[in-house]
XYZ file of C-alpha atoms in Angstrom:
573
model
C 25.173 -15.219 -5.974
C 26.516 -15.622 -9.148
C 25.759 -18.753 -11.602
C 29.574 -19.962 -11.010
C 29.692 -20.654 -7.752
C 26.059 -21.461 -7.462
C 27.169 -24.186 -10.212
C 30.615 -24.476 -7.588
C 28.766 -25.444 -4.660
C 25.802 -28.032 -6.056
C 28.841 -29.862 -7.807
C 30.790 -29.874 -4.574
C 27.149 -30.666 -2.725
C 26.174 -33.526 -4.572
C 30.478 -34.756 -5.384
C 30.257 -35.165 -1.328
C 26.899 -37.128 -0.830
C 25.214 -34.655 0.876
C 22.881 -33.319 -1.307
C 20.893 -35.678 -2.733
C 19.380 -35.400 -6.263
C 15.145 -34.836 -5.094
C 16.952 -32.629 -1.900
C 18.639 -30.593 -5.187
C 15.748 -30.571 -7.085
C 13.360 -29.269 -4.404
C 15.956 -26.822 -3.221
C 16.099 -25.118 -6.862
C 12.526 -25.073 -7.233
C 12.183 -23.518 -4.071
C 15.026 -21.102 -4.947
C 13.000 -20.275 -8.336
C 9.769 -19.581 -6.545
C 11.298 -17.094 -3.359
C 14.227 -15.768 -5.100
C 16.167 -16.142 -2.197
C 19.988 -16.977 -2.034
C 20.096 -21.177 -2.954
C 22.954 -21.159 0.613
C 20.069 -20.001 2.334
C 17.444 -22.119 1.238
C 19.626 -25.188 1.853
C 20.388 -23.841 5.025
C 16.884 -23.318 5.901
C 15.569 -26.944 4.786
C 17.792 -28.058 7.092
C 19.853 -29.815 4.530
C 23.677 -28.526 5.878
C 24.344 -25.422 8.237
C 25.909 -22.841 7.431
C 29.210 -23.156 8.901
C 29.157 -26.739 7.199
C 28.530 -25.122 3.826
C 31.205 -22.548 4.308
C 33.655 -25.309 5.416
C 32.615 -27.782 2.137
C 33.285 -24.533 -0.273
C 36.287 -23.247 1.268
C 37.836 -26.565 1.118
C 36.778 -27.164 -2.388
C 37.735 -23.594 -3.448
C 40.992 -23.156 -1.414
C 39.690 -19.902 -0.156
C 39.633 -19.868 3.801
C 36.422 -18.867 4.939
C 36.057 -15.746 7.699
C 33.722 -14.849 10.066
C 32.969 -11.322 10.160
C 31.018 -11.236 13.395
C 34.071 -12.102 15.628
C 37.116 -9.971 12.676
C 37.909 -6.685 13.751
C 39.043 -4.544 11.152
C 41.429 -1.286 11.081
C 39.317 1.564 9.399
C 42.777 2.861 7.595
C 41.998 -0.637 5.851
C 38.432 0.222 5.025
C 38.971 3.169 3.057
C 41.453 2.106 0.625
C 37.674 0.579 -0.873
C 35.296 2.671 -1.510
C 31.905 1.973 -0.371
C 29.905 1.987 -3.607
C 32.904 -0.477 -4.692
C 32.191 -3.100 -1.369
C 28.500 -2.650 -2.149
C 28.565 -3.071 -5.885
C 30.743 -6.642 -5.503
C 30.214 -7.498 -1.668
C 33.466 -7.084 -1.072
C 35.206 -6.115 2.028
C 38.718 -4.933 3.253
C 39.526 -6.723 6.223
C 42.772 -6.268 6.390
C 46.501 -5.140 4.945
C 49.879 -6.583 4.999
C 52.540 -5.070 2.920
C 51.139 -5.735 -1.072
C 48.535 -8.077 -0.284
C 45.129 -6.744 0.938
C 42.501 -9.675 2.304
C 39.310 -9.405 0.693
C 36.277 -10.600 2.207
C 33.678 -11.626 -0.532
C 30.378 -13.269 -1.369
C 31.263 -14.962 -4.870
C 35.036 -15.806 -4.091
C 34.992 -16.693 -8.277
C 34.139 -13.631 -9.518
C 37.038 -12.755 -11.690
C 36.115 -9.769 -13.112
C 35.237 -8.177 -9.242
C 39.298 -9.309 -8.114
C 40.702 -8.131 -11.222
C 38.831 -4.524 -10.958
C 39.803 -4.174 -7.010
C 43.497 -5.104 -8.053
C 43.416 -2.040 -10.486
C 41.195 -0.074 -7.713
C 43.986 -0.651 -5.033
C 47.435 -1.464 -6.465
C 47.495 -4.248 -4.077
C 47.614 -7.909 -4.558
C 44.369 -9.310 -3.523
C 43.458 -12.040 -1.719
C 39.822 -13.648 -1.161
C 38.568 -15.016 1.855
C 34.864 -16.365 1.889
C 31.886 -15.027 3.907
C 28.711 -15.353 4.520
C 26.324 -12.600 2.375
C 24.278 -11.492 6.148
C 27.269 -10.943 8.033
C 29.167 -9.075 5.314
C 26.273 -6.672 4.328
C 25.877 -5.958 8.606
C 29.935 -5.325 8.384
C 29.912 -3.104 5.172
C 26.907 -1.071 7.157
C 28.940 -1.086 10.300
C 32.200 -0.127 8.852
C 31.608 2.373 6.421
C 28.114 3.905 8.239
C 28.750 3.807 11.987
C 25.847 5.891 12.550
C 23.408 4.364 10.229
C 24.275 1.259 12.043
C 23.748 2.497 15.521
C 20.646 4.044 14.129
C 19.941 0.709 12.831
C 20.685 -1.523 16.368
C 18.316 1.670 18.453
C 15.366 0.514 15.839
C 16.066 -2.994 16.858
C 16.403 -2.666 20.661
C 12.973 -0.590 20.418
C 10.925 -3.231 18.850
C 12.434 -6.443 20.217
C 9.689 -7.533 22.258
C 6.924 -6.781 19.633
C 4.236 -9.322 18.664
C 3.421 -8.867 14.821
C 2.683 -11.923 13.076
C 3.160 -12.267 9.125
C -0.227 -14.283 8.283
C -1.063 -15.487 4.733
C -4.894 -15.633 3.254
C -5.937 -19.657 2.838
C -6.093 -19.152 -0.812
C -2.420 -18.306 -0.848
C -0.774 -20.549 1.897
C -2.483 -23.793 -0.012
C -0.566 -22.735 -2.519
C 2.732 -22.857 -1.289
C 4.635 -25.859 -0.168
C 5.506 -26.605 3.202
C 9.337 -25.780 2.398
C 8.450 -22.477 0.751
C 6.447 -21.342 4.063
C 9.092 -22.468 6.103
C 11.860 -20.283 3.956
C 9.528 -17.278 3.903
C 9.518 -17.221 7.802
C 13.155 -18.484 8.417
C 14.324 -15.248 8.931
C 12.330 -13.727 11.040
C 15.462 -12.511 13.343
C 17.238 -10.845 11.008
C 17.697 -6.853 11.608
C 15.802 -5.790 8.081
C 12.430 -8.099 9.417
C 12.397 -6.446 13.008
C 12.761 -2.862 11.199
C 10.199 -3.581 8.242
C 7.511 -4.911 11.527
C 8.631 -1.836 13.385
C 7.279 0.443 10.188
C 4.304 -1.222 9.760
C 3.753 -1.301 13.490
C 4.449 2.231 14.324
C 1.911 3.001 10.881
C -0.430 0.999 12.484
C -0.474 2.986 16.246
C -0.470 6.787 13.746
C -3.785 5.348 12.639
C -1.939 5.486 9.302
C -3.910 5.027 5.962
C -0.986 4.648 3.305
C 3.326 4.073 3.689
C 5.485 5.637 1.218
C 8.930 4.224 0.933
C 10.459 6.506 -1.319
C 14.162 5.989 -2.274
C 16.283 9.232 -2.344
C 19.770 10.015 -3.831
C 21.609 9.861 -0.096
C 18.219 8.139 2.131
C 15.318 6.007 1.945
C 12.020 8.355 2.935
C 9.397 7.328 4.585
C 5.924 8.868 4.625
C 2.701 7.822 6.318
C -0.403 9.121 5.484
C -2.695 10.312 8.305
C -6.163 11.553 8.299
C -5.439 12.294 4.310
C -2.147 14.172 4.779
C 1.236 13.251 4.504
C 3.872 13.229 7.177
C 7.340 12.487 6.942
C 8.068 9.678 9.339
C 11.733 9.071 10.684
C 13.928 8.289 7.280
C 16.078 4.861 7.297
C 19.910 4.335 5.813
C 19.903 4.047 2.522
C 21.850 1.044 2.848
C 19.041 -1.179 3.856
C 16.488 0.192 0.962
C 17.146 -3.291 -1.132
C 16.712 -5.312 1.848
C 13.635 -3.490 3.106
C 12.104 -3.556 -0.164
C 12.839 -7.434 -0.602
C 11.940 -8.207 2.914
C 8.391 -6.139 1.686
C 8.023 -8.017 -1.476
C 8.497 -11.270 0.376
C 5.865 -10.929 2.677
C 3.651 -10.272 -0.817
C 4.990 -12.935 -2.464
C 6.489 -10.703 -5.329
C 8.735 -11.223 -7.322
C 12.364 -10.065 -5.802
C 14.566 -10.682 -8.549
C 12.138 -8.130 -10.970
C 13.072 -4.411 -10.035
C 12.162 -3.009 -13.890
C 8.751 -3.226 -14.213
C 5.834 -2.291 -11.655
C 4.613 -5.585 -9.273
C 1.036 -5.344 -7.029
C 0.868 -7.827 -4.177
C -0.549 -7.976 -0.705
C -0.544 -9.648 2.857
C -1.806 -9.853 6.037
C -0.153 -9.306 9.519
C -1.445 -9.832 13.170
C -0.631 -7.271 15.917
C -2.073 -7.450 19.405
C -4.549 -9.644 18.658
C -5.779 -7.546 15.086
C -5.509 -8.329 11.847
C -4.584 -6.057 9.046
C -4.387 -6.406 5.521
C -1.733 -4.413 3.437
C -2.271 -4.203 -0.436
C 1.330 -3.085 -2.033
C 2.431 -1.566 -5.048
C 6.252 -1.455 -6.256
C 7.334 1.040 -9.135
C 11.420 1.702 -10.495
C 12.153 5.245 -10.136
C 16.021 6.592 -10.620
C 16.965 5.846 -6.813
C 15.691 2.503 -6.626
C 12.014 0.989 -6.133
C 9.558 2.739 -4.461
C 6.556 0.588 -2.416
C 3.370 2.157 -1.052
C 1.398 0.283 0.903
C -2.375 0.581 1.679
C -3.286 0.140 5.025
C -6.575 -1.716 5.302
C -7.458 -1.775 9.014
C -10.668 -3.749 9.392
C -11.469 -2.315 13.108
C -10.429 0.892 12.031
C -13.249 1.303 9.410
C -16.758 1.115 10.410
C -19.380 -0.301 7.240
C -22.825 2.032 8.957
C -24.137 4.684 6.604
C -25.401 6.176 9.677
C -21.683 6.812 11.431
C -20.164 8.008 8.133
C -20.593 11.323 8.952
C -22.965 12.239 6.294
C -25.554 15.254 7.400
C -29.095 14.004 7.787
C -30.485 15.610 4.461
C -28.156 13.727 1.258
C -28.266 10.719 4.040
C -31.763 9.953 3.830
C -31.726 10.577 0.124
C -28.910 8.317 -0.346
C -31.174 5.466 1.972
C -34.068 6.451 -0.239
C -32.337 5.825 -3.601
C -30.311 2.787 -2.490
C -33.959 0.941 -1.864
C -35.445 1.401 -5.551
C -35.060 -2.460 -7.056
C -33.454 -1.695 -10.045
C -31.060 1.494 -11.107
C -27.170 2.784 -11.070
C -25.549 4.505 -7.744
C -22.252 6.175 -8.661
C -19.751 7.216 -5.795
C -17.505 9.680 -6.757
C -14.120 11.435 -5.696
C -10.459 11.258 -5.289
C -8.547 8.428 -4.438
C -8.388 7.910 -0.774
C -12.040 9.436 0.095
C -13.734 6.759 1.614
C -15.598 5.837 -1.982
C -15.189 1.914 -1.013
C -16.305 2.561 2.350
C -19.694 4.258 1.100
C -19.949 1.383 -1.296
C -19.971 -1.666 1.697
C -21.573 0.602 3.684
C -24.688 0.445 0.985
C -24.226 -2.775 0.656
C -24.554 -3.426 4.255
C -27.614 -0.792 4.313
C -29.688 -3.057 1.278
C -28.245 -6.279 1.849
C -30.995 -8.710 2.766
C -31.147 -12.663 3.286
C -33.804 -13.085 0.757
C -31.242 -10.768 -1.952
C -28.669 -12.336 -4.339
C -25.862 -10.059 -3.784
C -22.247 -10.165 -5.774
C -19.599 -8.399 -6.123
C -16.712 -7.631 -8.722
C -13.439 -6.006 -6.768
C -10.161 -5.591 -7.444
C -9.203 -6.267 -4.736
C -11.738 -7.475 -2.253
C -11.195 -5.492 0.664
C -13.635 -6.575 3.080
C -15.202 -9.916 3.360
C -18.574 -9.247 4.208
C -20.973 -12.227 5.538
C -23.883 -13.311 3.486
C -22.040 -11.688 -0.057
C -20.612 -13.113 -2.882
C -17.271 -11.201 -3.536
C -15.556 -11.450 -6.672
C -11.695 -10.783 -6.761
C -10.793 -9.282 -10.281
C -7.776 -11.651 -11.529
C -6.803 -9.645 -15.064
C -3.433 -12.065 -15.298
C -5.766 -14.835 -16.092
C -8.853 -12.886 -18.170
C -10.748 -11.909 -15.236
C -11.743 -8.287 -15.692
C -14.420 -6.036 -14.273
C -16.252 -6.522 -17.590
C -16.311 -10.178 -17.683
C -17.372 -11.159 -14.096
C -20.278 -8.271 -15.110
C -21.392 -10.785 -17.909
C -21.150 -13.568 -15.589
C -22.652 -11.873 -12.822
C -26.118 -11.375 -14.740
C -26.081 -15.639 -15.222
C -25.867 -15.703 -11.679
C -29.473 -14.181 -11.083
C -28.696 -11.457 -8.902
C -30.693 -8.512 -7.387
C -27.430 -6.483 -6.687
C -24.475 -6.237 -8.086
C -21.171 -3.803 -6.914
C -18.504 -3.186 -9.392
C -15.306 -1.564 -7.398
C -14.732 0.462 -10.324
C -16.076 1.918 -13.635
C -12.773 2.293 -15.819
C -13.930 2.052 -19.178
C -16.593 2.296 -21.862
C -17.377 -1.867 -21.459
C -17.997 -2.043 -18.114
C -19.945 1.078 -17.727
C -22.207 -0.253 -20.903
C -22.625 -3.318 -18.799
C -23.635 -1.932 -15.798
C -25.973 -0.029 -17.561
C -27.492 -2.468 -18.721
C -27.451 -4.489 -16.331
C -29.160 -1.729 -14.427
C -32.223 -1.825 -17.139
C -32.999 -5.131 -16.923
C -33.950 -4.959 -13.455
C -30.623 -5.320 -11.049
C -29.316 -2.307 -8.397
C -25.939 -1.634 -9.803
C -23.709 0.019 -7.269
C -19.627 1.294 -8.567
C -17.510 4.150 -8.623
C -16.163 6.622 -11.200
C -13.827 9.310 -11.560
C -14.978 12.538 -11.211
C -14.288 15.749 -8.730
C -18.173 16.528 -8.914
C -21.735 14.427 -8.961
C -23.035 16.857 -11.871
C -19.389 16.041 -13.286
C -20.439 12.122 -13.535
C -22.840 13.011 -15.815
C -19.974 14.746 -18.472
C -17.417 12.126 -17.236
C -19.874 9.471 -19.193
C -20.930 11.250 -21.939
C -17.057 11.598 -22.941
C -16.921 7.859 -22.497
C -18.848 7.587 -24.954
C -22.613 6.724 -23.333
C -25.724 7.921 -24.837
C -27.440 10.671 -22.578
C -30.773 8.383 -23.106
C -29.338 5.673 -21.161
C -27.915 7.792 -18.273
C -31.457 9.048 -17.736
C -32.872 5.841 -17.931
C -30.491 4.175 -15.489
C -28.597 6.612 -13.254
C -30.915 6.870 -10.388
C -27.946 9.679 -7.911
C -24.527 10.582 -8.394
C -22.711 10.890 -4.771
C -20.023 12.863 -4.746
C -17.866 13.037 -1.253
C -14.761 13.395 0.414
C -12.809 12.939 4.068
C -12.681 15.790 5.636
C -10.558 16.200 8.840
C -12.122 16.244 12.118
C -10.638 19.104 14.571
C -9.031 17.676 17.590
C -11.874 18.536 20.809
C -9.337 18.332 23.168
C -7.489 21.749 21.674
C -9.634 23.582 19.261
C -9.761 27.376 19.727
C -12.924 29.164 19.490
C -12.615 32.933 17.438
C -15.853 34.832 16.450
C -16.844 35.323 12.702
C -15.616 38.114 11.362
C -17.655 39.676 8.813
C -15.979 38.652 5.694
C -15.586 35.693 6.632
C -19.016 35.405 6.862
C -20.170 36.710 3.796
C -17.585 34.702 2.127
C -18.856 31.076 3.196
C -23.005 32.540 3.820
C -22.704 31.539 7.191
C -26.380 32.172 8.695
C -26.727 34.669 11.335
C -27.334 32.207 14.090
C -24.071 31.194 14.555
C -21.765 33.479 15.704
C -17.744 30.873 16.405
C -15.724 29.392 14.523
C -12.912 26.764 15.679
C -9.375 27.065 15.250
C -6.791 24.121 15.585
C -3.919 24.262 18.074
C -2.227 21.463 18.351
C -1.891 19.100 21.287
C 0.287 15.753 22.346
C -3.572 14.082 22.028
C -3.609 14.936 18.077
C 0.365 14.749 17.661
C 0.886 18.592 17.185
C -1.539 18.079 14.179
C -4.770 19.750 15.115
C -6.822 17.003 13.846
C -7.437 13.901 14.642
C -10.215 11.143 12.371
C -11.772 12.333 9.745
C -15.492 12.935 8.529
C -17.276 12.371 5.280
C -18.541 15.446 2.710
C -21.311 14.676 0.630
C -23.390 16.141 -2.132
C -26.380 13.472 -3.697
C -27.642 14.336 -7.019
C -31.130 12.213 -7.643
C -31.891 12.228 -10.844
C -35.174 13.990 -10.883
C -37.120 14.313 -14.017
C -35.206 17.714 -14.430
C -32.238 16.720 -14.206
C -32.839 14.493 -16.845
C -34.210 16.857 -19.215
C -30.959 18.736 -18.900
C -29.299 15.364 -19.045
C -30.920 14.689 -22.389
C -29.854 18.020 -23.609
C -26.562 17.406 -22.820
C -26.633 20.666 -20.651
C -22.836 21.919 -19.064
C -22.681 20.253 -15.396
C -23.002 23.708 -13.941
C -26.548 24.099 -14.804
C -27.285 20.643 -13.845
C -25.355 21.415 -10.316
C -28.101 25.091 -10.738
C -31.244 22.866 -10.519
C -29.893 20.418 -8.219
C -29.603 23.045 -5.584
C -32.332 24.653 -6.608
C -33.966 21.141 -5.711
C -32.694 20.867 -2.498
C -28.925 19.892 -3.062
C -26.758 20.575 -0.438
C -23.018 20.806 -1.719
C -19.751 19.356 -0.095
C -18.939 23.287 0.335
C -22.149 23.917 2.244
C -21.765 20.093 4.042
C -18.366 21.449 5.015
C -19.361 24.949 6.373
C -22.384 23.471 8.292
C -19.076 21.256 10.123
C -17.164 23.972 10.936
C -19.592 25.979 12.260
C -20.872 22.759 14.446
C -17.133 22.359 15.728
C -16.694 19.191 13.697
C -13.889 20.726 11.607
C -12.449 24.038 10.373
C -12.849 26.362 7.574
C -9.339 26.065 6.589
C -10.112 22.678 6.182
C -12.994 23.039 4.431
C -11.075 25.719 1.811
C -8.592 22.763 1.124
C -10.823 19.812 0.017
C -13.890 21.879 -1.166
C -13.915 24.411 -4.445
C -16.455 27.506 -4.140
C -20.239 27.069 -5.546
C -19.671 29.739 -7.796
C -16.730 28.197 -9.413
């Protein structure tokens, strides 16, 4: 709405007694704060309906008003605009007589929109008023017949579906009671029931991330399953700015911004479960993309003993994670379960008579009995700082979500030195990696031996669907290629069945090598020794790899080689 006939209507409001000067005040404030059309927050505080505020303006303006729902248009009349034109100025054709063509618009004062559709057309123009919802719904239906029929299927699909837009306490005290009531006025319009039919259908796929990817001609969407992504069924591209708003909405974003990158999250309830989605918004040449993480708390279970990990890095890993003091590093690809091993060690040493905090950004699971930390870097808050504070807080254990620079890896360090179990993650594709990722930050190899007590290293792995597999013998090559032992003699093959959706695979299991940090490996440590001689003595120590975790899988039936080939690089490499 432009700032003329925004300033129009709260002169003609408040000229006509019925907008009050604290009604006009809260109304703009709670304008500023949603970014949502000032007609329909005044329509939502109950303050004038809708048809009342299209009588007032019309009235005031001159300009009769229209309603679209009930006009039926020729669609010789629609094409004399072209689309991109309507969508660009929210104008619409509606009809045609002689010179004059009737123009159905948004901003009825908006000069510089009339004067370019009189050059457009040759005609004379002439402005009728409508309401923004039920002109977007007749530019969709008019110039996209299909995309709206594809549009009312969606909706007839998902009418009767429970899902329940809930808000965390810290943010709903936040928020006045005429902001929550805007943010869930609209909970009938078309873009809400297809935005809760995206996340729902996610949901049911046992989906881990959404991609929302604006195209040139269609707005993608992707859903990650079991670590791979699958196209899901695309949307017009006509409802990619609503969808995206409605998203950013529900995270209490900023709508207005589309330039610059926003994060944001929220929580919905489905059939009696709640899920938390943590979003992320980035420009790209077609529009905004979102991706949302999918953080389904009965989905994920926090027991080192059901991660899937093979007995002999497990009961290292349990070993190690008792010591009092020392540094645990998880390590691997986004996506790979890294926060999972983390609360699942948590869980594993956590003890009532133990001060245990955590630094997170975000927190992803509460967990009872833990102090959780949500890393806040708008106001100063940073990994590195709740560190400092953390060690004025006398604890015995301490998790940092992530290790992302020099300063907080120092800290933990030391932190780990002077007596405190310091738990994190770091980037690297390998455990011996770790060791080279730190030395390039710039750590002394001294204080990695005197801290470091393993590096894990893991991945997800997916599990082949046991309804379908195929069994095939091992061919000879095969293997001498992966050193299968003698003893088995099958390997499994996936097929594809409606159980698994055509996939093969269905869950997914975790890979794992543990490097302790034995007093050879610190010798080589100290030496600053290349990570493939420190991955040599590891194995020669007893170190199985993710390669060899992966092949001992597929031989079991767990998974399948192929598999195994895609998320797992040769020893010998």
């Amino acid at each position: 709405m432009s700032s003329s006939l925004k300033e129009k209507m709260l002169e003609v409001l408040t000229k006509s007694n019925l907008l009050t000067t604290e009604q006009l005040t809260e109304a703009l404030a709670a304008q500023k704060k949603t970014g949502l059309r000032l007609s329909d927050v005044l329509t939502t505080l109950g303050y004038i309906s809708k048809r009342d505020l299209m009588v007032v303006l019309s009235q005031s303006l001159s300009i009769p008003p229209i309603n679209l729902e009930k006009t039926k248009i020729n669609p010789e009349v629609i094409q004399v605009i072209p689309k991109a034109i309507a969508v660009k100025y929210q104008a619409l054709p509606v009809s045609k007589i002689g010179a004059v063509l009737t123009v159905a618009m948004v901003d009825p004062l908006n000069i510089l929109a009339i004067d370019e559709l009189k050059a457009l057309t040759n005609y004379q123009v002439k402005v009728a008023i409508a309401d923004e919802r039920e002109l977007r719904a007749a530019i969709e239906k008019c110039y996209d017949p299909a995309a709206s029929e594809q549009i009312r299927d969606i909706i007839d699909n998902v009418k009767d579906m429970q899902l329940e837009v809930l808000e965390a306490k810290d943010e709903a005290d936040k928020k006045p009671e005429n902001l929550k009531q805007i943010l869930s006025s609209v909970e009938d319009a078309p873009v809400v029931k297809v935005t809760n039919m995206l996340l729902a259908e996610a949901i049911r796929n046992r989906t881990s991330d959404i991609l929302i990817e604006p195209q040139e001609k269609a707005l993608r969407v992707r859903f990650r399953v079991d670590g791979i992504l699958k196209d899901a069924p695309s949307l017009p591209k006509s409802m990619q700015d609503a969808i995206v708003s409605r998203i950013k909405v529900m995270s209490t974003l900023n709508i207005a911004e589309r330039r610059l990158p926003q994060d944001g999250r929220f929580k919905i309830k489905l059939a009696d479960r709640e899920i938390d989605f943590r979003v992320s918004t980035m420009p790209t040449s077609h529009g905004e993309k979102v991706a949302l993480r999918v953080l389904d708390k009965v989905a994920v279970v926090l027991d080192l003993d059901k991660l899937g990990i093979e007995a002999e890095p497990l009961e290292k890993m349990k070993k190690l994670a008792m010591e009092p003091n020392g540094m645990i590093l998880i390590c691997g690809p986004t996506g790979h379960g890294k926060s999972t091993t983390l609360y699942s060690i948590l869980k594993y040493v956590d003890d009532p008579e133990k001060n245990v905090v955590t630094a997170e950004d975000p927190v992803e699971y509460q967990l009872e009995g833990i102090n959780q930390v949500n890393i806040n870097t708008d106001v100063g808050l940073t990994f590195s700082g709740a560190l400092r504070s953390f060690l004025r807080q006398d604890p015995d254990v301490i998790m940092v979500g992530e290790i992302r620079d020099l300063e907080t890896l120092d800290i933990g360090i030391k932190a780990a030195l002077t007596g405190h179990l310091v738990l994190s993650t770091l980037h690297a594709t390998e455990s011996a990696g770790a060791v080279t990722r730190m030395v390039n930050m710039g750590v002394e190899p001294f204080l990695i031996t005197s801290s470091v007590l393993m590096v894990c290293a893991q991945r997800l792995i997916r599990k082949i669907c046991q309804v379908c597999k195929d069994p095939h013998p091992i061919i000879p090559e095969v293997r001498a290629k992966f050193k299968i032992p003698d003893v088995y003699d099958t390997i499994y093959h996936s097929k594809g069945c409606d159980k698994c959706n055509m996939s093969g695979y269905r869950g997914r299991s975790g890979l794992c090598e543990v490097l302790a940090f034995t007093p050879e490996i610190r010798d080589l440590v100290m030496q600053k020794a290349h990570e493939s001689l420190i991955k040599k003595k590891a194995r020669e120590q007893g170190m199985s790899t993710m390669r060899e975790n992966g092949v001992t899988k597929a031989v079991s039936g767990l998974t399948t080689l192929e598999e195994v080939t895609r998320l797992t690089v040769a020893d010998d490499q």
